[in-house]
Short mmCIF file of C-alpha atoms and ligand atoms in Angstrom, two decimals:
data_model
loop_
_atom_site.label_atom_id
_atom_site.label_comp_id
_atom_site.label_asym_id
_atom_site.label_seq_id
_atom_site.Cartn_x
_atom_site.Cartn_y
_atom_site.Cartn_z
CA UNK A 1240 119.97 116.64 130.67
CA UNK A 1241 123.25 117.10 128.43
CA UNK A 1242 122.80 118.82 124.98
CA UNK A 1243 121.92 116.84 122.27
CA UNK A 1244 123.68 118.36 118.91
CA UNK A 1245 121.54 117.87 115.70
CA UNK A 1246 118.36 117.52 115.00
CA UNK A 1247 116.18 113.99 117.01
CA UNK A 1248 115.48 111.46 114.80
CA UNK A 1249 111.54 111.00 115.91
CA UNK A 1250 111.09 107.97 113.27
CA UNK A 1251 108.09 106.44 115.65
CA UNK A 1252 104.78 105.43 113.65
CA UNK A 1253 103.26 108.67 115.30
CA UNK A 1254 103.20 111.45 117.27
CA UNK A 1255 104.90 112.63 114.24
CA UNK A 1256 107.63 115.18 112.80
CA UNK A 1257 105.48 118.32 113.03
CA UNK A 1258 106.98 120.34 110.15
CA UNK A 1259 107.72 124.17 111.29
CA UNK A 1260 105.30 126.20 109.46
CA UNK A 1261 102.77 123.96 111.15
CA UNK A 1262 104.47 124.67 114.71
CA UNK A 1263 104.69 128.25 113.73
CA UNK A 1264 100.62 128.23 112.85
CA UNK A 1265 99.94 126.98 116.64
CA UNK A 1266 102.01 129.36 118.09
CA UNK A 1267 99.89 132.39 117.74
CA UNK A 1268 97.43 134.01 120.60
CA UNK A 1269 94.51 132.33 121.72
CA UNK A 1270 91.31 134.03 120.30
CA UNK A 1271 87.65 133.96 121.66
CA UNK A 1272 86.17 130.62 120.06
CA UNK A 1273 82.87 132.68 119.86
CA UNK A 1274 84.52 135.61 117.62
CA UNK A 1275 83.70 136.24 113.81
CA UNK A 1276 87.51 135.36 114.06
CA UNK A 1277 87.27 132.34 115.38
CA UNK A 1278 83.86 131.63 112.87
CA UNK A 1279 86.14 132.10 109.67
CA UNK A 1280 88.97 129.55 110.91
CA UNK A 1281 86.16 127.01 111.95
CA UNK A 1282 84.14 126.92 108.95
CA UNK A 1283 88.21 127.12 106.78
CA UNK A 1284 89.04 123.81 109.01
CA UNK A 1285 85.97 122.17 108.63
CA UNK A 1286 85.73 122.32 105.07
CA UNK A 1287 89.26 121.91 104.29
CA UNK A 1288 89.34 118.21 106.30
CA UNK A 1289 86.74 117.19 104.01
CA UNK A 1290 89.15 117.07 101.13
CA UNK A 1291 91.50 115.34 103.24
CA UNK A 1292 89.09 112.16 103.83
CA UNK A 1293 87.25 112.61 100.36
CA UNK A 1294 84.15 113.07 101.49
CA UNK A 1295 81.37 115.52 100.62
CA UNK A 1296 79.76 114.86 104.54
CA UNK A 1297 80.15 116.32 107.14
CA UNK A 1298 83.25 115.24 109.53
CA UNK A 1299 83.40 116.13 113.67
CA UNK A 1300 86.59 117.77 114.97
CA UNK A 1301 86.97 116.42 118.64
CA UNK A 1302 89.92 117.75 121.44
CA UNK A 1303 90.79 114.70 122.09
CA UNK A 1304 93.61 112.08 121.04
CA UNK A 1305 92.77 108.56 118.79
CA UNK A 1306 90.87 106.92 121.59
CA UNK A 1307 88.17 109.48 121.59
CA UNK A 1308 87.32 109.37 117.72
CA UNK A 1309 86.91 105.30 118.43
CA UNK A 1310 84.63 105.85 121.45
CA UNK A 1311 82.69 108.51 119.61
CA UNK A 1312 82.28 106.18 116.22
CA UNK A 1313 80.76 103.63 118.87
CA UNK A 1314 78.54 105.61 121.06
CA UNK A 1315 76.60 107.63 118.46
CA UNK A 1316 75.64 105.04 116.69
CA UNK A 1317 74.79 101.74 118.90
CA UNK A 1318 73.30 100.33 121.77
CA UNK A 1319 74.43 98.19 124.36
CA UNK A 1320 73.93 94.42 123.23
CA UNK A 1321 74.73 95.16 119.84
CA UNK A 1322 76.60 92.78 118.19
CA UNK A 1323 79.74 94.43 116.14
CA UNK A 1324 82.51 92.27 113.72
CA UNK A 1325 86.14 93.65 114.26
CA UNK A 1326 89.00 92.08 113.45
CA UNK A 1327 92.16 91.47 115.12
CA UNK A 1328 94.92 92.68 112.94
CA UNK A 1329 97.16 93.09 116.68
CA UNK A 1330 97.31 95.71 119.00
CA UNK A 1331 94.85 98.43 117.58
CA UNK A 1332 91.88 96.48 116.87
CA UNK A 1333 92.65 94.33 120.26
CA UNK A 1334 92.34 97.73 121.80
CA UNK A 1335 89.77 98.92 119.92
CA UNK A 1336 87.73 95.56 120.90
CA UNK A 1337 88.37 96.09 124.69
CA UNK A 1338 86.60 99.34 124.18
CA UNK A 1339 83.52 97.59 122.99
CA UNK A 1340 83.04 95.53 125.75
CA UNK A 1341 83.35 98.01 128.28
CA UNK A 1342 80.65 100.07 126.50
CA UNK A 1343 78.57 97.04 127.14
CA UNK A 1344 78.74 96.02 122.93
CA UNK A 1345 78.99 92.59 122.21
CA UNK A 1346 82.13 92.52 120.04
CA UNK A 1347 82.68 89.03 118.04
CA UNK A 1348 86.39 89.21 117.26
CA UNK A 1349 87.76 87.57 114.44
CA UNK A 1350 91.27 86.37 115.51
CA UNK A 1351 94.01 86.87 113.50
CA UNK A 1352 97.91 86.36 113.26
CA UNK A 1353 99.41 89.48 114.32
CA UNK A 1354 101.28 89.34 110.61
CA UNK A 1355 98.48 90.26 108.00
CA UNK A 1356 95.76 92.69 107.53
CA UNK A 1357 92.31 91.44 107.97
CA UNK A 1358 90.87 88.70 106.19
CA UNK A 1359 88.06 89.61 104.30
CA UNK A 1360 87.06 86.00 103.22
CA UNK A 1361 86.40 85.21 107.54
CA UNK A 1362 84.42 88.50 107.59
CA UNK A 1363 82.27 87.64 104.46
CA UNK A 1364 81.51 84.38 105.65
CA UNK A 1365 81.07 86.10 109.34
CA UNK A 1366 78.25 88.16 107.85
CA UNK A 1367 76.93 85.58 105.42
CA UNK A 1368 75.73 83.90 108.81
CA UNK A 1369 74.02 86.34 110.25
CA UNK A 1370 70.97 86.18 108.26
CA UNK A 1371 68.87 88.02 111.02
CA UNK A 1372 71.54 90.74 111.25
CA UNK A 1373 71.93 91.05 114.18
CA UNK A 1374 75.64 92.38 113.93
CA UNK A 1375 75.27 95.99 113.66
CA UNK A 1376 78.69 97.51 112.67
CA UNK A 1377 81.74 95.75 111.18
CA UNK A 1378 84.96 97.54 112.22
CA UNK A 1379 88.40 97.72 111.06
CA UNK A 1380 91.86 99.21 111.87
CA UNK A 1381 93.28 100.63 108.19
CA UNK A 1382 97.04 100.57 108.98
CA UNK A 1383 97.49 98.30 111.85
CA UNK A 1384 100.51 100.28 113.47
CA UNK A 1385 101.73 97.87 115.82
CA UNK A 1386 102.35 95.31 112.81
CA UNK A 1387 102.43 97.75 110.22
CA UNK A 1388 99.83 95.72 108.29
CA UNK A 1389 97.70 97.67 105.54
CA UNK A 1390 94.22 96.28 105.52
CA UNK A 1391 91.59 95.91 102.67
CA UNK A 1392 88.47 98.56 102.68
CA UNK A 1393 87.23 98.42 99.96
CA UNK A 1394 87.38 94.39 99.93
CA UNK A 1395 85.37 94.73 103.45
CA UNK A 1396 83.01 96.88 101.81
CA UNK A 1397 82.36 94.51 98.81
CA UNK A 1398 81.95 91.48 101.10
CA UNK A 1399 79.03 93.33 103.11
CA UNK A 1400 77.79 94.50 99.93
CA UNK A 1401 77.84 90.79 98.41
CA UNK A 1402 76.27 89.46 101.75
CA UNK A 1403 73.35 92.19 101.40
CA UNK A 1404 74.26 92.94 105.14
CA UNK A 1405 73.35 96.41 106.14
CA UNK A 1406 75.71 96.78 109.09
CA UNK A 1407 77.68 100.09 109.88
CA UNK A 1408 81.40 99.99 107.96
CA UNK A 1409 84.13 101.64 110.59
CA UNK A 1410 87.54 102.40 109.76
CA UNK A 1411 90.30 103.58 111.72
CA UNK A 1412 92.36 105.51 109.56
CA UNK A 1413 94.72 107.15 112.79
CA UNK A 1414 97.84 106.28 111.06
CA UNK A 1415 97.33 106.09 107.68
CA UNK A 1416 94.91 108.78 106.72
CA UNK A 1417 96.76 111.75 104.79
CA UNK A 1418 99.70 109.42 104.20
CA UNK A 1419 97.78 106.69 101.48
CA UNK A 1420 94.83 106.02 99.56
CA UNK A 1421 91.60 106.73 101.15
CA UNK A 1422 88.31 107.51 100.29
CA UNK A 1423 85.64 107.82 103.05
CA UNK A 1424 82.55 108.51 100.20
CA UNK A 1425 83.90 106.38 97.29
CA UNK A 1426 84.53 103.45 99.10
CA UNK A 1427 81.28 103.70 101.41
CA UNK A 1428 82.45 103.74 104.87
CA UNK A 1429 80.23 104.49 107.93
CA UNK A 1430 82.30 106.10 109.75
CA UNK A 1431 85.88 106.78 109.17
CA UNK A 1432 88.33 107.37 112.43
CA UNK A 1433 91.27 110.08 112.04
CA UNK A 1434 93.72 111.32 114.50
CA UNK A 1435 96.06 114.59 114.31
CA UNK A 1436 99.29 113.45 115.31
CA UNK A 1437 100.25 110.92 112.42
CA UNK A 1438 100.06 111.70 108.86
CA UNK A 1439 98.68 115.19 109.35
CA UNK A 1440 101.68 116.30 111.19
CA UNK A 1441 100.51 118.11 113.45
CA UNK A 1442 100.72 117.84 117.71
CA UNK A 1443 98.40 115.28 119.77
CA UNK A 1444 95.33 116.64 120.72
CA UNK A 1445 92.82 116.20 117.63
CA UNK A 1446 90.08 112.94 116.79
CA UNK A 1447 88.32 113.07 113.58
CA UNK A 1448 85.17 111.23 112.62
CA UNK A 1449 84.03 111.57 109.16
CA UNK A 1450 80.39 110.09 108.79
CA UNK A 1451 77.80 108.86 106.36
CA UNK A 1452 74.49 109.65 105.86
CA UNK A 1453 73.44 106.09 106.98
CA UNK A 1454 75.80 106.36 110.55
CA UNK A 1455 73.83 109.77 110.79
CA UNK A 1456 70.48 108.26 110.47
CA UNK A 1457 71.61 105.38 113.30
CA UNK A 1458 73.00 108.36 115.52
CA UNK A 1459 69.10 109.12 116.01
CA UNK A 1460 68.19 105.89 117.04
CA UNK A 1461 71.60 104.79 119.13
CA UNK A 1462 71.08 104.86 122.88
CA UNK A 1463 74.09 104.14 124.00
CA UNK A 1464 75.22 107.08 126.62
CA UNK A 1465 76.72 109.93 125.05
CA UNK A 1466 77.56 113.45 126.07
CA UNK A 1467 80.76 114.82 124.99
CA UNK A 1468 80.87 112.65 122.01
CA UNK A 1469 77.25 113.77 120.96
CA UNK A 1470 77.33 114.33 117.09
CA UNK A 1471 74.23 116.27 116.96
CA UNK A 1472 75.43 118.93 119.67
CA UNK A 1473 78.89 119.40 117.48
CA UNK A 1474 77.00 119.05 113.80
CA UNK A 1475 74.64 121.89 115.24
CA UNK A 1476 77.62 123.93 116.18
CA UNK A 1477 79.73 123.35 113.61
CA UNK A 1478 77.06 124.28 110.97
CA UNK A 1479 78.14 128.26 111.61
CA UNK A 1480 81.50 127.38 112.10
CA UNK A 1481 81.64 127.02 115.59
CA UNK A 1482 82.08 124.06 118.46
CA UNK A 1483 79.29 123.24 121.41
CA UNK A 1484 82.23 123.49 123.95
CA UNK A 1485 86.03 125.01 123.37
CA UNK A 1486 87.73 123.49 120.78
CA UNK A 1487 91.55 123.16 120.90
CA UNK A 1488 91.68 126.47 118.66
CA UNK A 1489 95.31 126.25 118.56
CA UNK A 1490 95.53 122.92 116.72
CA UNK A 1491 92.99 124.12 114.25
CA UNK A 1492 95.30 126.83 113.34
CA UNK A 1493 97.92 123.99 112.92
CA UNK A 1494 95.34 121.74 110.82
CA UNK A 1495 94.45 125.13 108.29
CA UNK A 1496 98.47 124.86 107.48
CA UNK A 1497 98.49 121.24 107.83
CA UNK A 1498 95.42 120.85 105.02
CA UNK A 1499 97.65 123.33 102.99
CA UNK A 1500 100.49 121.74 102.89
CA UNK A 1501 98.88 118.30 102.38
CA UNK A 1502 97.54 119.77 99.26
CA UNK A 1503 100.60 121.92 98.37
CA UNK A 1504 102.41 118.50 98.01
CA UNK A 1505 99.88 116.52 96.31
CA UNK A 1506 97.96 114.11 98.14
CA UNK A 1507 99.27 111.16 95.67
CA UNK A 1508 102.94 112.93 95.78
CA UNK A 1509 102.17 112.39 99.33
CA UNK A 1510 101.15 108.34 99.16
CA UNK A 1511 104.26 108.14 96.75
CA UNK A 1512 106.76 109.51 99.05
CA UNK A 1513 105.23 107.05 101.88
CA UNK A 1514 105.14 104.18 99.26
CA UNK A 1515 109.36 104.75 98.03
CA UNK A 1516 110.06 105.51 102.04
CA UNK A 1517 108.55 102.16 102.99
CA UNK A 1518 109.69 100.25 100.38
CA UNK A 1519 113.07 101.32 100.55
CA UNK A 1520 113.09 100.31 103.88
CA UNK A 1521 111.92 96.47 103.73
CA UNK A 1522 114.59 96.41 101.51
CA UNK A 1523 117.24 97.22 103.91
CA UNK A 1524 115.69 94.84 106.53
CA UNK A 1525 115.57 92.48 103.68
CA UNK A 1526 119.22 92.81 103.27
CA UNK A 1527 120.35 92.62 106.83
CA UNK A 1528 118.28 89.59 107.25
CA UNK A 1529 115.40 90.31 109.10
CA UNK A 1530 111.69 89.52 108.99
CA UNK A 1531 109.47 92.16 108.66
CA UNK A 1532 106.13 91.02 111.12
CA UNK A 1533 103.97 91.69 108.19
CA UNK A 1534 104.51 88.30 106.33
CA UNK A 1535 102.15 89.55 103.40
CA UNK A 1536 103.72 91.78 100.82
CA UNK A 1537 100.89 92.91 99.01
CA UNK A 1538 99.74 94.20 102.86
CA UNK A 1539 102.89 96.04 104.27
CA UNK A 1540 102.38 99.27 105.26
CA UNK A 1541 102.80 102.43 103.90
CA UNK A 1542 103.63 104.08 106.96
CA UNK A 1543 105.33 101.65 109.45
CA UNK A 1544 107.71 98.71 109.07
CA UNK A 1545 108.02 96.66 112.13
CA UNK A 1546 110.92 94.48 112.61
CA UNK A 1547 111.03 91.14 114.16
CA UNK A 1548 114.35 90.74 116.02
CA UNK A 1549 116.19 88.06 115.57
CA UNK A 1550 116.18 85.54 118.86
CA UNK A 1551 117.98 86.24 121.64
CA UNK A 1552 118.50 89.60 121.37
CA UNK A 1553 116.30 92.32 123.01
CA UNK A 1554 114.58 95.09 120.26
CA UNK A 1555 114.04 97.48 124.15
CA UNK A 1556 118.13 97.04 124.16
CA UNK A 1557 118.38 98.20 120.92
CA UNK A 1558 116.04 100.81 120.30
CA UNK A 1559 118.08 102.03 123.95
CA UNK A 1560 121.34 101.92 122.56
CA UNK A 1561 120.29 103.56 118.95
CA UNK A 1562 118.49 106.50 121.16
CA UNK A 1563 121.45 107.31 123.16
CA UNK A 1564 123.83 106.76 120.49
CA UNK A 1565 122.46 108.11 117.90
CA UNK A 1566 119.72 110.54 118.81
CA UNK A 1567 117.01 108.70 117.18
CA UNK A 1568 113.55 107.24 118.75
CA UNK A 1569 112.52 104.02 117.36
CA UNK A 1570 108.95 102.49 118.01
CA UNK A 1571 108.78 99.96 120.63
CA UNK A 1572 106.67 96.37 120.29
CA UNK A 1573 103.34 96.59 121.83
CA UNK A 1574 101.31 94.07 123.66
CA UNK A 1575 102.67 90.41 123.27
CA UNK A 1576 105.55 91.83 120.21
CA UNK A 1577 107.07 94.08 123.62
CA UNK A 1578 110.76 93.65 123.17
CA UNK A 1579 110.36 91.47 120.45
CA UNK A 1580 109.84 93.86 117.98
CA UNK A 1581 110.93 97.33 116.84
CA UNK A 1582 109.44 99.60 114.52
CA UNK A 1583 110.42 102.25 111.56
CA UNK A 1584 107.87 104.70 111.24
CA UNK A 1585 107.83 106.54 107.92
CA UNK A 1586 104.88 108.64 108.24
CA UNK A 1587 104.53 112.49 107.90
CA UNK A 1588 106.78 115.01 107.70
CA UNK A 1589 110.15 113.34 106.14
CA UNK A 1590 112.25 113.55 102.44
CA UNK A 1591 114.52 110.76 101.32
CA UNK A 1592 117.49 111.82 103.60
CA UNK A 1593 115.19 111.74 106.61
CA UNK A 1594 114.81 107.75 105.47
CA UNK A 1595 118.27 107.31 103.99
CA UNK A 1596 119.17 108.92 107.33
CA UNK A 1597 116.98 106.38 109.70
CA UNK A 1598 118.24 103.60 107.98
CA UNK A 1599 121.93 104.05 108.48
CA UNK A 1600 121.23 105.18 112.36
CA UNK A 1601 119.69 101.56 112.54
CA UNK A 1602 122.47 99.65 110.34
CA UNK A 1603 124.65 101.43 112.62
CA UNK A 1604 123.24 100.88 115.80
CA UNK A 1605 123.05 97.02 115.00
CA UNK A 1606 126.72 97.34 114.48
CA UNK A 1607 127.42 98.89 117.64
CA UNK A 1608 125.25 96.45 119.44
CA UNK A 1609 126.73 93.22 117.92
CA UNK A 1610 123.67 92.05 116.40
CA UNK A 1611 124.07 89.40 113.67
CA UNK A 1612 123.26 90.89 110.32
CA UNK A 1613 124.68 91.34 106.50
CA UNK A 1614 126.15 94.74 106.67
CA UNK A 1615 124.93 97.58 103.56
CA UNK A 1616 121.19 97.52 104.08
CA UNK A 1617 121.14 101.09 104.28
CA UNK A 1618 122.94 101.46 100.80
CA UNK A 1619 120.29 99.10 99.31
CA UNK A 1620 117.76 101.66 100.31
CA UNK A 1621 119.53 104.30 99.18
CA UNK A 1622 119.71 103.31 95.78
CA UNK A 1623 115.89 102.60 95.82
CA UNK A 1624 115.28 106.28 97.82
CA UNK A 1625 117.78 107.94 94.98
CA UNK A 1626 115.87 105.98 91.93
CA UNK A 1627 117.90 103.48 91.22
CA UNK A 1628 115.27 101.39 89.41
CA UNK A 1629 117.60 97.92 89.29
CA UNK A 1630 117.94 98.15 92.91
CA UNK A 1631 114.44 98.39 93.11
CA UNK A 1632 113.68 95.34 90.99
CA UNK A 1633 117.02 93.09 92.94
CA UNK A 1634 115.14 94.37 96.26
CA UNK A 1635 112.01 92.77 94.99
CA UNK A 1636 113.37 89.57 94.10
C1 LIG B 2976 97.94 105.80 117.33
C2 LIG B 2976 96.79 104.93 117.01
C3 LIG B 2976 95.64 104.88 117.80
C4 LIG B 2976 95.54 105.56 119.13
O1 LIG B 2976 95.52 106.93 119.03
P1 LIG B 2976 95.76 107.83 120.33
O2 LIG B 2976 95.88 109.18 119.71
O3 LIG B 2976 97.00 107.35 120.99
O4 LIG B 2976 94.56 107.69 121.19
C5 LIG B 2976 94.57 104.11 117.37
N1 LIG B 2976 94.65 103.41 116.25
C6 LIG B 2976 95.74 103.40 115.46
C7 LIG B 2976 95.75 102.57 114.23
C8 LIG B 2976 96.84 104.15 115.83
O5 LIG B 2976 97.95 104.13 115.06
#
C-alpha cells in the first residue's frame, strides 16, 4: 500500500472517528476482570452509561457489536409466537425484522417508504386493533442510518399509551444515542438498544441494553432460548461491578474516557454540534441539487445525510473516486439504495472543519467525476458551520 499523507477522512455513519484520548484509554495492559481493579472500572462504567441513556435502571454492557444488543432486547423478553410491531424505516428495521423471524417471533411489519421515519398514526391504529393484545413488543430503529431518517419516540410512546396497549417499547438508538436527544426513563422505553462504535466514539466491540422495570419483569416470564444474552446472569454480576464471563475490559477503559468526554462537552453542546453539522450539510446538497432520501424535513437526521444520486451516474463510482482521490470514506447505499445512494455521516468525534472539510472533498470529487451539479455547496455550508445566520435562513428557504 502507498502512503497516504494527512489525516483519512472516515465521514461513514459509524464505526466512527475514535478521538485519541479514547484510543490512548484502550491502549493500556489487560488486567484480571476478577481484580478489585477491575471491580472499580466496572462499577465507574456501569454507572457512568446510565447518564448517557438517562436512565436511573440498570443497563447491560455486552462484547458484542449492534446485532447482539437487538438479539438480546428480543430474547429476554419474549417467546416464540409472539407477535411484535416494527416498522420499516429501510435497512435497519428490515434487518432488525429478519432477526425476529428467525427467532421464531411473529413480526407484523409496517411497510414504509425508505424516505421517512416511522409513522406513528399506522402504529396507533396497528395497536388500536389488537384489542386482545396479542402483540407483545412494538419496536423501532431511532436514527434509521441507511436513510438517515430520525424517528418519533416519544410519539410511539403516546400512541401505545392512548391505545391502553401494554406492549414492550424497543428502541434502537445504535447511531444516534450520545449524538441527540434521548431519554430511556422520561420517555418510557422498554428497552433501549446502544452500540459503541457510533456516537460514543469509541472502537466496535460494545452492545448496550438499557431496560425498564416492566422489560425486567417480562425477562422472568420470556422463554425464548437465551444463554449469553441472559440478563439475569449479567445483572447478578454486574451488581459488584463485575461480568458473568470476560468482558472486553479494554473498551470499558475506552467507554470511562468516552462518558467523560461526552460530559466534558455537554451532552446538548453535543446534539448542537450534530444538529449545525447536519444542517449545514443538506444545505450544500441543497445547493448542488440533490435530493436528500429523507423527503421529510422535520425527520432528517442528526447524524447521517444520505444522498440520492442523480440518474445515471453510479454513488459506488463516486464514493471510489472521492476515496482514492481524496482520502476520504463515504458511506455506501445499503440493501435496494446500493449504488444509488451515498451517505455523509456526521456523527462523533468531528468540529466544523472536519464538516467544512467533508463537504468540499465531496463538491470536489463531483467535480472531478463530471457529475452534473451547481458548483459552491460547500461555501453554503460554510457560512452556516461559521454562523452565518442569513445563510442559515436562505438555506432554509
Ligand atoms: C450500525 C447499526 C446497527 C448494526 O450495528 P452493528 O454494530 O453493525 O451490529 C444497527 N442499527 C443501526 C440503526 C445502526 O446504525
Amino acid at each position: 500500500m502507498s502512503h497516504q499523507p494527512g489525516r483519512h477522512f472516515l465521514q461513514i455513519p459509524g464505526p466512527t472517528n475514535v478521538p485519541l484520548p479514547i484510543l490512548a484509554a484502550t491502549a493500556r495492559p489487560v488486567i484480571d476482570h476478577r481484580s478489585a481493579e477491575f471491580g472499580q472500572l466496572g462499577r465507574e462504567v456501569l454507572a457512568g452509561i446510565k447518564t448517557i441513556f438517562k436512565t436511573e435502571n440498570p443497563v447491560l454492557i455486552y462484547a458484542a457489536s449492534g446485532t447482539g444488543g437487538w438479539e438480546s432486547a428480543l430474547v429476554n423478553t419474549l417467546q416464540a409466537g409472539d407477535r411484535v410491531l416494527m416498522y420499516e424505516t429501510g435497512h435497519f428495521a428490515a434487518l432488525w425484522e429478519r432477526m425476529a423471524r428467525k427467532l421464531s417471533l411473529k413480526p407484523e411489519f409496517i411497510r414504509g417508504d425508505w424516505r421517512s421515519g416511522v409513522d406513528v398514526a399506522a402504529i396507533e391504529a396497528h395497536l388500536a386493533e389488537d384489542r386482545q393484545h396479542g402483540i407483545k413488543a412494538v419496536c423501532i430503529v431511532h436514527n434509521e442510518t441507511a436513510t438517515g431518517t430520525l424517528s418519533d419516540v416519544q410519539g410511539v410512546r403516546a400512541a401505545l399509551d392512548r391505545t391502553g396497549h401494554p406492549a414492550l417499547l424497543m428502541v434502537d438508538t445504535i447511531s444516534s444515542l450520545g449524538s441527540t436527544d434521548y431519554r430511556h426513563d422520561a420517555w418510557g422505553v422498554d428497552v433501549t438498544v446502544g452500540g459503541s462504535q457510533k456516537g460514543l466514539m469509541l472502537p466496535p466491540g460494545l452492545a448496550f441494553n438499557a431496560v425498564s422495570d416492566k422489560a425486567l419483569a417480562a425477562s422472568r416470564q420470556a422463554t425464548l432460548p437465551r444463554a449469553y444474552w441472559d440478563w439475569e446472569d449479567m445483572l447478578a454480576a454486574n451488581r459488584t461491578g463485575y461480568f458473568p464471563q470476560t468482558p472486553a475490559i479494554n473498551l470499558l477503559y475506552g467507554l470511562k474516557v468516552a462518558i467523560e468526554t461526552l460530559h466534558a462537552e455537554g451532552l446538548d453542546a453535543v446534539f448542537a454540534r450534530h444538529a449545525r453539522a447536519a444542517a449545514a450539510t443538506r444545505a450544500a446538497v441543497r445547493h448542488w441539487g440533490f435530493e436528500t432520501q429523507c423527503a421529510v424535513p422535520a425527520q432528517a437526521s442528526p447524524t447521517v445525510t444520505t444522498v440520492r444520486m442523480p440518474e445515471g451516474h453510479s454513488a459506488d463510482a463516486f464514493r471510489a473516486l472521492v476515496l482514492e482521490r481524496f482520502n476520504m470514506a463515504l458511506g455506501s447505499g445499503l440493501g435496494p439504495l446500493a449504488d444509488r445512494v451515498f451517505r455523509i455521516g456526521h456523527i462523533g468525534d468531528f468540529n466544523d472543519l472536519t464538516i467544512a472539510g467533508a463537504l468540499a472533498g465531496v463538491e470536489m470529487g463531483l467535480a472531478a467525476a463530471g457529475i452534473p451539479h451547481r458548483a459552491g455547496g460547500a461555501a453554503v455550508a460554510q457560512a452556516i458551520l461559521g454562523g452565518k445566520v442569513e445563510a442559515f435562513r436562505e438555506a432554509a428557504e
